[in-house]
Amino acid sequence: MITTHLVRDIERIFDRVIMLNKGSVELNDSVENLRSTYNKGIEDVYKQIFGGHYA
């Protein structure tokens, strides 16, 4: 497991994403499933969930 705030790098490095918000899991899914579900890249999924603000 590796943690990062570099959202742009996630798609190239990881196959699974867990996004936390104030200690609670907001999202836990594979990169492939997130792309197909949201029809956008991980950075755009992050912006949609968190309103575009990086922690």
PDB file of C-alpha atoms in Angstrom:
ATOM      1  CA  MET A   1       0.000   0.000   0.000  1.00  0.00           C
ATOM      2  CA  ILE A   2       1.167   3.497  -0.860  1.00  0.00           C
ATOM      3  CA  THR A   3      -0.546   6.786  -0.094  1.00  0.00           C
ATOM      4  CA  THR A   4      -0.369   9.876  -2.268  1.00  0.00           C
ATOM      5  CA  HIS A   5      -1.979  13.227  -2.852  1.00  0.00           C
ATOM      6  CA  LEU A   6      -0.695  13.219  -6.439  1.00  0.00           C
ATOM      7  CA  VAL A   7      -3.994  12.276  -8.034  1.00  0.00           C
ATOM      8  CA  ARG A   8      -2.631  12.487 -11.591  1.00  0.00           C
ATOM      9  CA  ASP A   9      -0.154   9.676 -10.889  1.00  0.00           C
ATOM     10  CA  ILE A  10      -2.724   7.225  -9.545  1.00  0.00           C
ATOM     11  CA  GLU A  11      -3.936   5.937 -12.913  1.00  0.00           C
ATOM     12  CA  ARG A  12      -0.415   5.108 -14.086  1.00  0.00           C
ATOM     13  CA  ILE A  13       0.777   3.437 -10.885  1.00  0.00           C
ATOM     14  CA  PHE A  14      -2.130   1.838  -9.021  1.00  0.00           C
ATOM     15  CA  ASP A  15      -4.881  -0.619  -9.904  1.00  0.00           C
ATOM     16  CA  ARG A  16      -7.092   0.224  -6.900  1.00  0.00           C
ATOM     17  CA  VAL A  17      -8.099   3.554  -5.346  1.00  0.00           C
ATOM     18  CA  ILE A  18      -9.353   4.354  -1.852  1.00  0.00           C
ATOM     19  CA  MET A  19     -10.305   7.981  -1.209  1.00  0.00           C
ATOM     20  CA  LEU A  20     -10.740   9.192   2.357  1.00  0.00           C
ATOM     21  CA  ASN A  21     -12.594  12.212   3.685  1.00  0.00           C
ATOM     22  CA  LYS A  22     -12.003  13.127   7.341  1.00  0.00           C
ATOM     23  CA  GLY A  23     -11.065   9.535   8.137  1.00  0.00           C
ATOM     24  CA  SER A  24     -14.045   7.951   6.375  1.00  0.00           C
ATOM     25  CA  VAL A  25     -13.819   5.962   3.152  1.00  0.00           C
ATOM     26  CA  GLU A  26     -15.597   7.889   0.397  1.00  0.00           C
ATOM     27  CA  LEU A  27     -14.584   5.598  -2.454  1.00  0.00           C
ATOM     28  CA  ASN A  28     -12.958   2.154  -2.703  1.00  0.00           C
ATOM     29  CA  ASP A  29     -12.802   0.678  -6.189  1.00  0.00           C
ATOM     30  CA  SER A  30     -10.542  -0.402  -9.024  1.00  0.00           C
ATOM     31  CA  VAL A  31      -9.193   2.229 -11.405  1.00  0.00           C
ATOM     32  CA  GLU A  32     -10.734   0.325 -14.325  1.00  0.00           C
ATOM     33  CA  ASN A  33     -14.200   0.252 -12.731  1.00  0.00           C
ATOM     34  CA  LEU A  34     -14.018   3.936 -11.780  1.00  0.00           C
ATOM     35  CA  ARG A  35     -13.163   4.882 -15.360  1.00  0.00           C
ATOM     36  CA  SER A  36     -16.107   2.905 -16.742  1.00  0.00           C
ATOM     37  CA  THR A  37     -18.584   3.981 -14.022  1.00  0.00           C
ATOM     38  CA  TYR A  38     -17.805   7.705 -14.120  1.00  0.00           C
ATOM     39  CA  ASN A  39     -16.638   7.788 -17.770  1.00  0.00           C
ATOM     40  CA  LYS A  40     -13.720  10.040 -16.786  1.00  0.00           C
ATOM     41  CA  GLY A  41     -10.212   9.875 -15.336  1.00  0.00           C
ATOM     42  CA  ILE A  42      -9.408   9.510 -11.644  1.00  0.00           C
ATOM     43  CA  GLU A  43      -8.514  13.183 -11.220  1.00  0.00           C
ATOM     44  CA  ASP A  44     -11.944  14.184 -12.548  1.00  0.00           C
ATOM     45  CA  VAL A  45     -13.636  11.596 -10.311  1.00  0.00           C
ATOM     46  CA  TYR A  46     -11.789  13.114  -7.352  1.00  0.00           C
ATOM     47  CA  LYS A  47     -12.927  16.615  -8.323  1.00  0.00           C
ATOM     48  CA  GLN A  48     -16.518  15.427  -8.669  1.00  0.00           C
ATOM     49  CA  ILE A  49     -16.536  13.793  -5.223  1.00  0.00           C
ATOM     50  CA  PHE A  50     -14.568  16.453  -3.351  1.00  0.00           C
ATOM     51  CA  GLY A  51     -15.581  19.557  -5.270  1.00  0.00           C
ATOM     52  CA  GLY A  52     -12.225  20.070  -6.954  1.00  0.00           C
ATOM     53  CA  HIS A  53     -10.272  20.793  -3.769  1.00  0.00           C
ATOM     54  CA  TYR A  54      -7.109  18.862  -3.027  1.00  0.00           C
ATOM     55  CA  ALA A  55      -6.396  17.936   0.578  1.00  0.00           C
TER      56      ALA A  55
END
